[in-house]
PDB file of C-alpha atoms and ligand atoms in Angstrom:
ATOM      1  CA  MET A   1      35.869  -0.666   4.412  1.00  0.00           C
ATOM      2  CA  ASN A   2      32.333   0.437   5.241  1.00  0.00           C
ATOM      3  CA  THR A   3      29.483  -1.779   4.166  1.00  0.00           C
ATOM      4  CA  ILE A   4      26.736  -0.245   2.078  1.00  0.00           C
ATOM      5  CA  ILE A   5      24.454  -0.439   5.128  1.00  0.00           C
ATOM      6  CA  GLU A   6      26.869   1.618   7.215  1.00  0.00           C
ATOM      7  CA  GLU A   7      27.327   4.103   4.378  1.00  0.00           C
ATOM      8  CA  ILE A   8      23.570   4.539   4.019  1.00  0.00           C
ATOM      9  CA  LYS A   9      23.263   5.121   7.760  1.00  0.00           C
ATOM     10  CA  GLU A  10      26.039   7.765   7.640  1.00  0.00           C
ATOM     11  CA  LEU A  11      24.402   9.533   4.709  1.00  0.00           C
ATOM     12  CA  LYS A  12      21.045   9.439   6.476  1.00  0.00           C
ATOM     13  CA  LYS A  13      22.558  11.265   9.441  1.00  0.00           C
ATOM     14  CA  GLU A  14      24.451  13.741   7.286  1.00  0.00           C
ATOM     15  CA  LYS A  15      21.337  14.660   5.310  1.00  0.00           C
ATOM     16  CA  ASN A  16      18.820  14.333   8.139  1.00  0.00           C
ATOM     17  CA  ALA A  17      16.887  11.851   6.025  1.00  0.00           C
ATOM     18  CA  VAL A  18      14.294   9.274   6.958  1.00  0.00           C
ATOM     19  CA  ILE A  19      13.684   6.042   5.024  1.00  0.00           C
ATOM     20  CA  LEU A  20      10.114   4.759   4.811  1.00  0.00           C
ATOM     21  CA  ALA A  21       9.719   1.244   3.423  1.00  0.00           C
ATOM     22  CA  HIS A  22       6.568  -0.619   2.436  1.00  0.00           C
ATOM     23  CA  CYS A  23       6.220  -4.277   3.493  1.00  0.00           C
ATOM     24  CA  TYR A  24       6.245  -5.337  -0.174  1.00  0.00           C
ATOM     25  CA  GLN A  25       9.822  -4.096  -0.676  1.00  0.00           C
ATOM     26  CA  ASN A  26      12.736  -6.545  -0.874  1.00  0.00           C
ATOM     27  CA  ALA A  27      13.317  -7.485   2.780  1.00  0.00           C
ATOM     28  CA  GLU A  28      16.972  -6.274   2.718  1.00  0.00           C
ATOM     29  CA  ILE A  29      15.637  -2.685   2.618  1.00  0.00           C
ATOM     30  CA  ASP A  30      14.452  -3.122   6.234  1.00  0.00           C
ATOM     31  CA  LYS A  31      18.133  -3.098   7.319  1.00  0.00           C
ATOM     32  CA  VAL A  32      18.319   0.640   6.605  1.00  0.00           C
ATOM     33  CA  ALA A  33      14.668   1.701   6.954  1.00  0.00           C
ATOM     34  CA  ASP A  34      13.469   3.836   9.864  1.00  0.00           C
ATOM     35  CA  PHE A  35       9.873   2.726   9.439  1.00  0.00           C
ATOM     36  CA  VAL A  36       8.511  -0.387   7.714  1.00  0.00           C
ATOM     37  CA  GLY A  37       4.793  -0.896   7.315  1.00  0.00           C
ATOM     38  CA  ASP A  38       1.648  -0.636   5.247  1.00  0.00           C
ATOM     39  CA  SER A  39       0.340   2.372   3.318  1.00  0.00           C
ATOM     40  CA  LEU A  40      -1.508   3.891   6.285  1.00  0.00           C
ATOM     41  CA  TYR A  41       1.384   3.560   8.723  1.00  0.00           C
ATOM     42  CA  LEU A  42       3.826   5.051   6.238  1.00  0.00           C
ATOM     43  CA  SER A  43       1.578   8.010   5.433  1.00  0.00           C
ATOM     44  CA  GLN A  44       1.171   8.626   9.172  1.00  0.00           C
ATOM     45  CA  GLN A  45       4.960   8.583   9.552  1.00  0.00           C
ATOM     46  CA  ALA A  46       5.351  10.892   6.553  1.00  0.00           C
ATOM     47  CA  ALA A  47       2.848  13.306   8.121  1.00  0.00           C
ATOM     48  CA  LYS A  48       4.833  13.640  11.340  1.00  0.00           C
ATOM     49  CA  THR A  49       8.476  13.369  10.303  1.00  0.00           C
ATOM     50  CA  THR A  50      10.912  16.144  11.191  1.00  0.00           C
ATOM     51  CA  ALA A  51      13.529  14.944   8.689  1.00  0.00           C
ATOM     52  CA  ASP A  52      14.580  17.235   5.826  1.00  0.00           C
ATOM     53  CA  THR A  53      14.505  14.455   3.262  1.00  0.00           C
ATOM     54  CA  ILE A  54      12.177  11.473   2.888  1.00  0.00           C
ATOM     55  CA  ILE A  55      13.360   8.462   0.902  1.00  0.00           C
ATOM     56  CA  PHE A  56      10.280   6.474  -0.040  1.00  0.00           C
ATOM     57  CA  ALA A  57      11.060   2.824  -0.632  1.00  0.00           C
ATOM     58  CA  GLY A  58       7.679   2.086  -2.119  1.00  0.00           C
ATOM     59  CA  VAL A  59       5.814   3.117  -5.249  1.00  0.00           C
ATOM     60  CA  PHE A  60       5.153   6.490  -6.860  1.00  0.00           C
ATOM     61  CA  PHE A  61       1.765   7.299  -5.292  1.00  0.00           C
ATOM     62  CA  MET A  62       3.267   6.779  -1.826  1.00  0.00           C
ATOM     63  CA  ALA A  63       6.110   9.222  -2.474  1.00  0.00           C
ATOM     64  CA  GLN A  64       3.653  11.650  -4.033  1.00  0.00           C
ATOM     65  CA  THR A  65       1.429  11.454  -0.934  1.00  0.00           C
ATOM     66  CA  ALA A  66       4.472  12.083   1.277  1.00  0.00           C
ATOM     67  CA  LYS A  67       5.325  15.155  -0.829  1.00  0.00           C
ATOM     68  CA  ILE A  68       1.772  16.522  -0.580  1.00  0.00           C
ATOM     69  CA  LEU A  69       2.030  16.163   3.207  1.00  0.00           C
ATOM     70  CA  ASN A  70       5.491  17.786   3.221  1.00  0.00           C
ATOM     71  CA  PRO A  71       5.619  20.484   0.527  1.00  0.00           C
ATOM     72  CA  ASP A  72       8.820  21.977   2.001  1.00  0.00           C
ATOM     73  CA  LYS A  73      10.757  18.729   2.320  1.00  0.00           C
ATOM     74  CA  LYS A  74      12.655  16.809  -0.315  1.00  0.00           C
ATOM     75  CA  VAL A  75      10.912  13.546  -1.194  1.00  0.00           C
ATOM     76  CA  LEU A  76      12.881  10.991  -3.190  1.00  0.00           C
ATOM     77  CA  LEU A  77      11.813   7.835  -5.004  1.00  0.00           C
ATOM     78  CA  PRO A  78      14.953   5.719  -5.567  1.00  0.00           C
ATOM     79  CA  ARG A  79      13.734   4.108  -8.823  1.00  0.00           C
ATOM     80  CA  THR A  80      11.541   5.910 -11.334  1.00  0.00           C
ATOM     81  CA  GLU A  81      10.075   2.616 -12.600  1.00  0.00           C
ATOM     82  CA  SER A  82       8.281   2.110  -9.260  1.00  0.00           C
ATOM     83  CA  GLY A  83       4.697   2.805 -10.332  1.00  0.00           C
ATOM     84  CA  CYS A  84       1.428   1.220  -9.230  1.00  0.00           C
ATOM     85  CA  LEU A  85      -0.527  -0.408 -12.042  1.00  0.00           C
ATOM     86  CA  MET A  86      -3.781   0.084 -10.172  1.00  0.00           C
ATOM     87  CA  ALA A  87      -3.195   3.794  -9.497  1.00  0.00           C
ATOM     88  CA  ASP A  88      -2.526   4.281 -13.213  1.00  0.00           C
ATOM     89  CA  MET A  89      -5.920   2.819 -14.141  1.00  0.00           C
ATOM     90  CA  VAL A  90      -7.752   6.088 -13.466  1.00  0.00           C
ATOM     91  CA  ASN A  91      -6.821   9.602 -14.547  1.00  0.00           C
ATOM     92  CA  LEU A  92      -8.617  12.886 -13.917  1.00  0.00           C
ATOM     93  CA  GLU A  93     -10.709  12.660 -17.064  1.00  0.00           C
ATOM     94  CA  GLN A  94     -11.862   9.140 -16.212  1.00  0.00           C
ATOM     95  CA  LEU A  95     -12.637  10.208 -12.637  1.00  0.00           C
ATOM     96  CA  ARG A  96     -14.759  13.108 -13.893  1.00  0.00           C
ATOM     97  CA  GLU A  97     -16.643  10.837 -16.262  1.00  0.00           C
ATOM     98  CA  PHE A  98     -17.264   8.316 -13.468  1.00  0.00           C
ATOM     99  CA  LYS A  99     -18.492  11.043 -11.108  1.00  0.00           C
ATOM    100  CA  SER A 100     -20.740  12.551 -13.759  1.00  0.00           C
ATOM    101  CA  LYS A 101     -22.609   9.247 -14.075  1.00  0.00           C
ATOM    102  CA  TYR A 102     -23.444   9.339 -10.356  1.00  0.00           C
ATOM    103  CA  PRO A 103     -23.816  13.014  -9.445  1.00  0.00           C
ATOM    104  CA  ASN A 104     -23.804  14.233  -5.841  1.00  0.00           C
ATOM    105  CA  LEU A 105     -22.362  11.095  -4.280  1.00  0.00           C
ATOM    106  CA  PRO A 106     -19.380  11.352  -1.928  1.00  0.00           C
ATOM    107  CA  THR A 107     -16.254   9.974  -3.591  1.00  0.00           C
ATOM    108  CA  VAL A 108     -13.671   7.872  -1.768  1.00  0.00           C
ATOM    109  CA  CYS A 109     -10.347   7.197  -3.426  1.00  0.00           C
ATOM    110  CA  TYR A 110      -7.945   4.485  -2.402  1.00  0.00           C
ATOM    111  CA  ILE A 111      -4.561   5.973  -1.499  1.00  0.00           C
ATOM    112  CA  ASN A 112      -3.336   3.991  -4.534  1.00  0.00           C
ATOM    113  CA  SER A 113      -4.268   6.873  -6.851  1.00  0.00           C
ATOM    114  CA  THR A 114      -2.577   9.928  -8.355  1.00  0.00           C
ATOM    115  CA  ALA A 115      -2.471  13.383  -6.757  1.00  0.00           C
ATOM    116  CA  GLU A 116      -4.784  14.646  -9.547  1.00  0.00           C
ATOM    117  CA  VAL A 117      -7.395  12.038  -8.685  1.00  0.00           C
ATOM    118  CA  LYS A 118      -7.075  12.778  -4.957  1.00  0.00           C
ATOM    119  CA  SER A 119      -7.563  16.476  -5.694  1.00  0.00           C
ATOM    120  CA  GLU A 120     -11.148  15.801  -6.836  1.00  0.00           C
ATOM    121  CA  CYS A 121     -12.211  13.217  -4.251  1.00  0.00           C
ATOM    122  CA  ASP A 122     -13.775  13.834  -0.851  1.00  0.00           C
ATOM    123  CA  ILE A 123     -11.617  11.521   1.232  1.00  0.00           C
ATOM    124  CA  CYS A 124      -9.021   8.843   0.674  1.00  0.00           C
ATOM    125  CA  CYS A 125      -8.475   5.526   2.421  1.00  0.00           C
ATOM    126  CA  THR A 126      -6.059   2.622   2.639  1.00  0.00           C
ATOM    127  CA  SER A 127      -6.927  -1.041   2.904  1.00  0.00           C
ATOM    128  CA  SER A 128      -6.577  -0.891   6.693  1.00  0.00           C
ATOM    129  CA  ASN A 129      -9.080   1.925   7.253  1.00  0.00           C
ATOM    130  CA  ALA A 130     -11.411   1.641   4.228  1.00  0.00           C
ATOM    131  CA  ILE A 131     -14.389   0.396   6.279  1.00  0.00           C
ATOM    132  CA  LYS A 132     -13.990   3.164   8.851  1.00  0.00           C
ATOM    133  CA  ILE A 133     -13.589   5.830   6.163  1.00  0.00           C
ATOM    134  CA  VAL A 134     -16.677   4.819   4.173  1.00  0.00           C
ATOM    135  CA  LYS A 135     -18.670   4.587   7.415  1.00  0.00           C
ATOM    136  CA  SER A 136     -17.486   8.062   8.473  1.00  0.00           C
ATOM    137  CA  LEU A 137     -19.284   9.599   5.494  1.00  0.00           C
ATOM    138  CA  ASN A 138     -22.674   8.593   6.898  1.00  0.00           C
ATOM    139  CA  ALA A 139     -24.051   8.226   3.386  1.00  0.00           C
ATOM    140  CA  PRO A 140     -26.328   5.507   1.997  1.00  0.00           C
ATOM    141  CA  GLU A 141     -24.272   5.392  -1.231  1.00  0.00           C
ATOM    142  CA  VAL A 142     -20.672   6.299  -2.084  1.00  0.00           C
ATOM    143  CA  LEU A 143     -18.394   6.145  -5.123  1.00  0.00           C
ATOM    144  CA  PHE A 144     -15.147   4.243  -4.663  1.00  0.00           C
ATOM    145  CA  LEU A 145     -12.064   4.097  -6.879  1.00  0.00           C
ATOM    146  CA  PRO A 146      -9.879   2.758  -8.364  1.00  0.00           C
ATOM    147  CA  ASP A 147     -10.079  -0.699  -6.697  1.00  0.00           C
ATOM    148  CA  THR A 148     -13.420  -2.334  -7.398  1.00  0.00           C
ATOM    149  CA  TYR A 149     -12.537  -5.340  -5.217  1.00  0.00           C
ATOM    150  CA  LEU A 150     -11.647  -3.346  -2.127  1.00  0.00           C
ATOM    151  CA  GLY A 151     -14.784  -1.227  -2.645  1.00  0.00           C
ATOM    152  CA  LYS A 152     -17.040  -4.252  -2.967  1.00  0.00           C
ATOM    153  CA  TRP A 153     -15.421  -5.915   0.035  1.00  0.00           C
ATOM    154  CA  VAL A 154     -16.163  -2.792   2.108  1.00  0.00           C
ATOM    155  CA  GLU A 155     -19.769  -2.847   0.879  1.00  0.00           C
ATOM    156  CA  GLY A 156     -20.098  -6.481   2.006  1.00  0.00           C
ATOM    157  CA  GLN A 157     -18.591  -5.723   5.427  1.00  0.00           C
ATOM    158  CA  LEU A 158     -20.807  -2.713   6.076  1.00  0.00           C
ATOM    159  CA  GLY A 159     -24.033  -4.157   4.738  1.00  0.00           C
ATOM    160  CA  ASN A 160     -25.942  -0.847   4.733  1.00  0.00           C
ATOM    161  CA  VAL A 161     -23.958   1.295   2.273  1.00  0.00           C
ATOM    162  CA  LYS A 162     -24.092   0.930  -1.493  1.00  0.00           C
ATOM    163  CA  VAL A 163     -20.520   1.186  -2.796  1.00  0.00           C
ATOM    164  CA  THR A 164     -20.430   1.942  -6.502  1.00  0.00           C
ATOM    165  CA  THR A 165     -16.991   1.129  -7.791  1.00  0.00           C
ATOM    166  CA  TYR A 166     -14.724   2.086 -10.664  1.00  0.00           C
ATOM    167  CA  PRO A 167     -13.407  -0.980 -12.552  1.00  0.00           C
ATOM    168  CA  GLY A 168      -9.780  -0.777 -11.371  1.00  0.00           C
ATOM    169  CA  TYR A 169      -7.857  -3.643  -9.795  1.00  0.00           C
ATOM    170  CA  CYS A 170      -4.462  -4.839  -8.632  1.00  0.00           C
ATOM    171  CA  PRO A 171      -3.025  -7.253 -11.219  1.00  0.00           C
ATOM    172  CA  THR A 172      -0.826  -8.888  -8.558  1.00  0.00           C
ATOM    173  CA  HIS A 173      -3.682  -9.746  -6.184  1.00  0.00           C
ATOM    174  CA  LEU A 174      -5.967 -10.808  -9.041  1.00  0.00           C
ATOM    175  CA  ARG A 175      -3.532 -13.592  -9.916  1.00  0.00           C
ATOM    176  CA  ILE A 176      -4.848 -15.374  -6.837  1.00  0.00           C
ATOM    177  CA  LYS A 177      -7.746 -17.655  -7.848  1.00  0.00           C
ATOM    178  CA  PRO A 178     -10.311 -19.499  -5.698  1.00  0.00           C
ATOM    179  CA  GLU A 179      -8.781 -22.818  -6.870  1.00  0.00           C
ATOM    180  CA  ASP A 180      -5.480 -21.732  -5.285  1.00  0.00           C
ATOM    181  CA  ILE A 181      -7.168 -21.431  -1.895  1.00  0.00           C
ATOM    182  CA  ILE A 182      -9.023 -24.726  -2.327  1.00  0.00           C
ATOM    183  CA  ASP A 183      -5.777 -26.522  -3.320  1.00  0.00           C
ATOM    184  CA  ALA A 184      -3.803 -24.935  -0.469  1.00  0.00           C
ATOM    185  CA  ARG A 185      -6.444 -25.952   2.086  1.00  0.00           C
ATOM    186  CA  ARG A 186      -6.298 -29.518   0.787  1.00  0.00           C
ATOM    187  CA  LYS A 187      -2.508 -29.545   1.078  1.00  0.00           C
ATOM    188  CA  TYR A 188      -2.344 -27.793   4.460  1.00  0.00           C
ATOM    189  CA  PRO A 189      -5.614 -28.631   6.273  1.00  0.00           C
ATOM    190  CA  GLU A 190      -4.438 -27.122   9.582  1.00  0.00           C
ATOM    191  CA  ALA A 191      -3.391 -23.768   8.120  1.00  0.00           C
ATOM    192  CA  LYS A 192      -5.273 -20.489   8.428  1.00  0.00           C
ATOM    193  CA  VAL A 193      -5.852 -18.617   5.161  1.00  0.00           C
ATOM    194  CA  LEU A 194      -5.223 -14.860   5.349  1.00  0.00           C
ATOM    195  CA  ALA A 195      -6.104 -12.677   2.350  1.00  0.00           C
ATOM    196  CA  HIS A 196      -5.821  -9.024   1.323  1.00  0.00           C
ATOM    197  CA  PRO A 197      -9.057  -7.223   0.293  1.00  0.00           C
ATOM    198  CA  GLU A 198      -7.497  -6.354  -3.088  1.00  0.00           C
ATOM    199  CA  CYS A 199      -8.175 -10.018  -3.958  1.00  0.00           C
ATOM    200  CA  ALA A 200     -11.404 -10.928  -5.777  1.00  0.00           C
ATOM    201  CA  GLN A 201     -14.413 -11.658  -3.546  1.00  0.00           C
ATOM    202  CA  THR A 202     -14.431 -15.244  -4.838  1.00  0.00           C
ATOM    203  CA  VAL A 203     -11.074 -15.514  -3.018  1.00  0.00           C
ATOM    204  CA  THR A 204     -11.743 -13.434   0.108  1.00  0.00           C
ATOM    205  CA  LYS A 205     -14.928 -15.364   0.866  1.00  0.00           C
ATOM    206  CA  LEU A 206     -12.796 -18.529   1.215  1.00  0.00           C
ATOM    207  CA  ALA A 207     -10.339 -16.933   3.664  1.00  0.00           C
ATOM    208  CA  ASP A 208     -10.309 -17.208   7.470  1.00  0.00           C
ATOM    209  CA  TYR A 209      -9.248 -13.575   7.762  1.00  0.00           C
ATOM    210  CA  VAL A 210      -9.300 -10.646   5.336  1.00  0.00           C
ATOM    211  CA  GLY A 211      -7.312  -7.507   6.068  1.00  0.00           C
ATOM    212  CA  SER A 212      -4.593  -5.076   5.111  1.00  0.00           C
ATOM    213  CA  THR A 213      -0.912  -5.934   5.156  1.00  0.00           C
ATOM    214  CA  THR A 214      -0.683  -4.903   8.814  1.00  0.00           C
ATOM    215  CA  GLY A 215      -3.949  -6.668   9.641  1.00  0.00           C
ATOM    216  CA  ILE A 216      -2.659  -9.919   8.149  1.00  0.00           C
ATOM    217  CA  MET A 217       0.632  -9.652  10.044  1.00  0.00           C
ATOM    218  CA  LYS A 218      -1.115  -8.877  13.322  1.00  0.00           C
ATOM    219  CA  PHE A 219      -3.543 -11.766  12.892  1.00  0.00           C
ATOM    220  CA  ALA A 220      -0.685 -14.197  12.172  1.00  0.00           C
ATOM    221  CA  VAL A 221       1.332 -13.036  15.184  1.00  0.00           C
ATOM    222  CA  GLU A 222      -1.589 -13.178  17.611  1.00  0.00           C
ATOM    223  CA  SER A 223      -3.113 -16.437  16.366  1.00  0.00           C
ATOM    224  CA  ASP A 224      -2.450 -19.756  18.131  1.00  0.00           C
ATOM    225  CA  ALA A 225      -2.187 -21.443  14.733  1.00  0.00           C
ATOM    226  CA  LYS A 226       1.267 -22.523  13.592  1.00  0.00           C
ATOM    227  CA  GLN A 227       0.757 -22.538   9.827  1.00  0.00           C
ATOM    228  CA  PHE A 228      -0.601 -19.796   7.563  1.00  0.00           C
ATOM    229  CA  ILE A 229      -1.407 -19.532   3.874  1.00  0.00           C
ATOM    230  CA  ILE A 230      -0.817 -15.943   2.836  1.00  0.00           C
ATOM    231  CA  ALA A 231      -2.876 -14.585  -0.050  1.00  0.00           C
ATOM    232  CA  THR A 232      -1.070 -11.308  -0.657  1.00  0.00           C
ATOM    233  CA  GLU A 233       2.293 -10.023  -1.887  1.00  0.00           C
ATOM    234  CA  LYS A 234       5.423 -12.089  -1.158  1.00  0.00           C
ATOM    235  CA  GLY A 235       7.058  -9.349   0.963  1.00  0.00           C
ATOM    236  CA  VAL A 236       4.560 -10.072   3.743  1.00  0.00           C
ATOM    237  CA  VAL A 237       5.566 -13.751   3.842  1.00  0.00           C
ATOM    238  CA  ASP A 238       9.287 -12.914   3.800  1.00  0.00           C
ATOM    239  CA  ARG A 239       8.950 -10.611   6.805  1.00  0.00           C
ATOM    240  CA  LEU A 240       6.667 -12.905   8.789  1.00  0.00           C
ATOM    241  CA  GLN A 241       8.966 -15.907   8.222  1.00  0.00           C
ATOM    242  CA  ARG A 242      12.037 -13.848   9.161  1.00  0.00           C
ATOM    243  CA  ASP A 243      10.472 -12.476  12.349  1.00  0.00           C
ATOM    244  CA  TYR A 244       8.512 -15.561  13.489  1.00  0.00           C
ATOM    245  CA  PRO A 245      10.610 -18.592  12.505  1.00  0.00           C
ATOM    246  CA  GLU A 246       8.655 -20.818  14.915  1.00  0.00           C
ATOM    247  CA  LYS A 247       5.584 -20.486  12.643  1.00  0.00           C
ATOM    248  CA  GLU A 248       5.239 -21.463   8.988  1.00  0.00           C
ATOM    249  CA  PHE A 249       4.070 -19.017   6.334  1.00  0.00           C
ATOM    250  CA  ILE A 250       3.178 -20.268   2.873  1.00  0.00           C
ATOM    251  CA  LEU A 251       2.786 -17.868  -0.057  1.00  0.00           C
ATOM    252  CA  ILE A 252      -0.424 -18.877  -1.854  1.00  0.00           C
ATOM    253  CA  LYS A 253       1.538 -19.158  -5.090  1.00  0.00           C
ATOM    254  CA  SER A 254       5.004 -18.207  -6.163  1.00  0.00           C
ATOM    255  CA  ASN A 255       4.107 -15.407  -8.599  1.00  0.00           C
ATOM    256  CA  ILE A 256       2.313 -13.128  -6.147  1.00  0.00           C
ATOM    257  CA  ILE A 257       5.005 -10.515  -6.504  1.00  0.00           C
ATOM    258  CA  CYS A 258       4.503  -6.846  -7.359  1.00  0.00           C
ATOM    259  CA  GLN A 259       7.473  -6.181  -9.621  1.00  0.00           C
ATOM    260  CA  ASN A 260       7.153  -2.429  -9.145  1.00  0.00           C
ATOM    261  CA  MET A 261       7.710  -2.859  -5.418  1.00  0.00           C
ATOM    262  CA  LYS A 262      10.823  -4.928  -5.998  1.00  0.00           C
ATOM    263  CA  TRP A 263      13.067  -2.620  -8.042  1.00  0.00           C
ATOM    264  CA  ASN A 264      14.818  -1.072  -5.053  1.00  0.00           C
ATOM    265  CA  THR A 265      18.111  -2.551  -3.901  1.00  0.00           C
ATOM    266  CA  LEU A 266      20.352  -1.214  -1.134  1.00  0.00           C
ATOM    267  CA  GLU A 267      22.477   0.313  -3.866  1.00  0.00           C
ATOM    268  CA  ASP A 268      19.474   2.265  -5.169  1.00  0.00           C
ATOM    269  CA  ILE A 269      18.795   3.580  -1.671  1.00  0.00           C
ATOM    270  CA  TYR A 270      22.434   4.597  -1.364  1.00  0.00           C
ATOM    271  CA  ASN A 271      22.370   6.392  -4.745  1.00  0.00           C
ATOM    272  CA  SER A 272      19.083   8.052  -3.895  1.00  0.00           C
ATOM    273  CA  LEU A 273      20.559   9.524  -0.704  1.00  0.00           C
ATOM    274  CA  LYS A 274      23.938  10.403  -2.176  1.00  0.00           C
ATOM    275  CA  TYR A 275      22.720  12.007  -5.413  1.00  0.00           C
ATOM    276  CA  GLU A 276      19.305  13.111  -4.068  1.00  0.00           C
ATOM    277  CA  GLN A 277      17.427  11.265  -6.768  1.00  0.00           C
ATOM    278  CA  TYR A 278      14.671  11.074  -7.942  1.00  0.00           C
ATOM    279  CA  GLU A 279      12.878  14.079  -6.590  1.00  0.00           C
ATOM    280  CA  ILE A 280       9.072  14.010  -6.522  1.00  0.00           C
ATOM    281  CA  ASN A 281       7.240  17.285  -7.030  1.00  0.00           C
ATOM    282  CA  VAL A 282       3.518  17.952  -7.136  1.00  0.00           C
ATOM    283  CA  ASP A 283       1.836  20.920  -8.804  1.00  0.00           C
ATOM    284  CA  LYS A 284       0.909  23.400  -6.026  1.00  0.00           C
ATOM    285  CA  ASN A 285      -2.745  23.778  -7.037  1.00  0.00           C
ATOM    286  CA  ILE A 286      -3.240  20.026  -7.215  1.00  0.00           C
ATOM    287  CA  ALA A 287      -1.394  19.474  -3.915  1.00  0.00           C
ATOM    288  CA  GLN A 288      -3.492  22.068  -2.083  1.00  0.00           C
ATOM    289  CA  LYS A 289      -6.673  20.264  -3.095  1.00  0.00           C
ATOM    290  CA  ALA A 290      -5.304  16.726  -2.682  1.00  0.00           C
ATOM    291  CA  ILE A 291      -4.091  17.363   0.866  1.00  0.00           C
ATOM    292  CA  LYS A 292      -7.656  17.897   2.041  1.00  0.00           C
ATOM    293  CA  CYS A 293      -8.627  14.372   1.128  1.00  0.00           C
ATOM    294  CA  ILE A 294      -5.475  12.913   2.724  1.00  0.00           C
ATOM    295  CA  ASP A 295      -5.828  15.015   5.905  1.00  0.00           C
ATOM    296  CA  LYS A 296      -9.436  13.921   6.290  1.00  0.00           C
ATOM    297  CA  MET A 297      -8.327  10.304   6.153  1.00  0.00           C
ATOM    298  CA  LEU A 298      -5.595  10.870   8.742  1.00  0.00           C
ATOM    299  CA  GLU A 299      -8.086  12.647  11.014  1.00  0.00           C
ATOM    300  CA  VAL A 300     -10.622   9.800  10.833  1.00  0.00           C
ATOM    301  CA  SER A 301      -7.843   7.212  11.371  1.00  0.00           C
ATOM    302  CA  LYS A 302      -6.468   8.762  14.572  1.00  0.00           C
TER     303      LYS A 302
HETATM  304  P1  13P B   1      -1.648  -1.852   2.197  1.00  0.00           P
HETATM  305  O1  13P B   1      -0.274  -1.350   2.402  1.00  0.00           O
HETATM  306  O2  13P B   1      -2.668  -0.833   2.615  1.00  0.00           O
HETATM  307  O3  13P B   1      -1.911  -3.184   2.773  1.00  0.00           O
HETATM  308  O4  13P B   1      -1.892  -1.956   0.610  1.00  0.00           O
HETATM  309  C1  13P B   1      -1.305  -2.880  -0.172  1.00  0.00           C
HETATM  310  C2  13P B   1      -0.833  -2.361  -1.451  1.00  0.00           C
HETATM  311  O5  13P B   1      -1.126  -2.878  -2.483  1.00  0.00           O
HETATM  312  C3  13P B   1       0.042  -1.240  -1.463  1.00  0.00           C
HETATM  313  O6  13P B   1       0.172  -0.839  -2.734  1.00  0.00           O
HETATM  314 FE1  SF4 B   2      -0.194  -1.359  -6.947  1.00  0.00          FE
HETATM  315 FE2  SF4 B   2      -0.969  -3.886  -6.643  1.00  0.00          FE
HETATM  316 FE3  SF4 B   2       1.604  -3.318  -6.650  1.00  0.00          FE
HETATM  317 FE4  SF4 B   2       0.070  -2.558  -4.582  1.00  0.00          FE
HETATM  318  S1  SF4 B   2       0.556  -4.652  -5.182  1.00  0.00           S
HETATM  319  S2  SF4 B   2       1.625  -1.332  -5.637  1.00  0.00           S
HETATM  320  S3  SF4 B   2      -1.849  -2.134  -5.666  1.00  0.00           S
HETATM  321  S4  SF4 B   2       0.166  -3.040  -8.365  1.00  0.00           S
END
């Protein structure tokens, strides 16, 4: 009898499908994924795929972005519950109100936002290119949404751009408190602390390195250190520990888990491929406007 992994691989071939998986997914998904990575890497893969169908093992905004980039392909999200709490913190009306308070400023949206929001922003970014994107605008002041913490971190890194932020945040990363870093350093004095910029600045300022999912993984792999405290979602620790067993990776605390990233099982991926569920569609008018802000990001990130 075929295992579910073999069956998924057969179906993938039959349907000319590609599976994109974010690093926060349950690690078993990697066994069938064609590409595993952070938001930027996955959107770059979505932009250049020749597959007919894209299965997005991630959250809704990621599948929506893939659909905007591929209007003629089928894009499937295996579980409809997979939303992003941060992306849902700003809708079009709230964006317009925010922009109206600061007229004529360029607006940068984090990729963790809806297609509607992207359709009225100038450029989007991910955590791995946010500094580069804001810099590319050559403006003394920009608006940034929805993540206030990422926006403020970028402002601190650049030093010469005022970043006015919308009050959105990632509930998962905000569970990490400065005391957690202080306690972990006491317990593991030799370890390096690596944090995601979605964390509060009171946390990132205590870290040895701050960067995106990919940035954190790269730092850990290239560092001579043997022990790392990881201040981001558990999926990053699971993959690092699996791939680099000679090093030790410690999740800052056990509840740094994004539930919405964890719904997918191999069975869901199988059902998604077999029954072509759940299809993501984006209104044409919205998609035509939103693609400009995504394309600009991809261009600057080349
Ligand atoms: P990156 O994939 O850009 O590191 O972002 C993390 C995240 O929260 C994805 O939703
Ligand atoms: Fe959204 Fe935070 Fe989950 Fe990323 S970790 S998908 S930002 S809720």
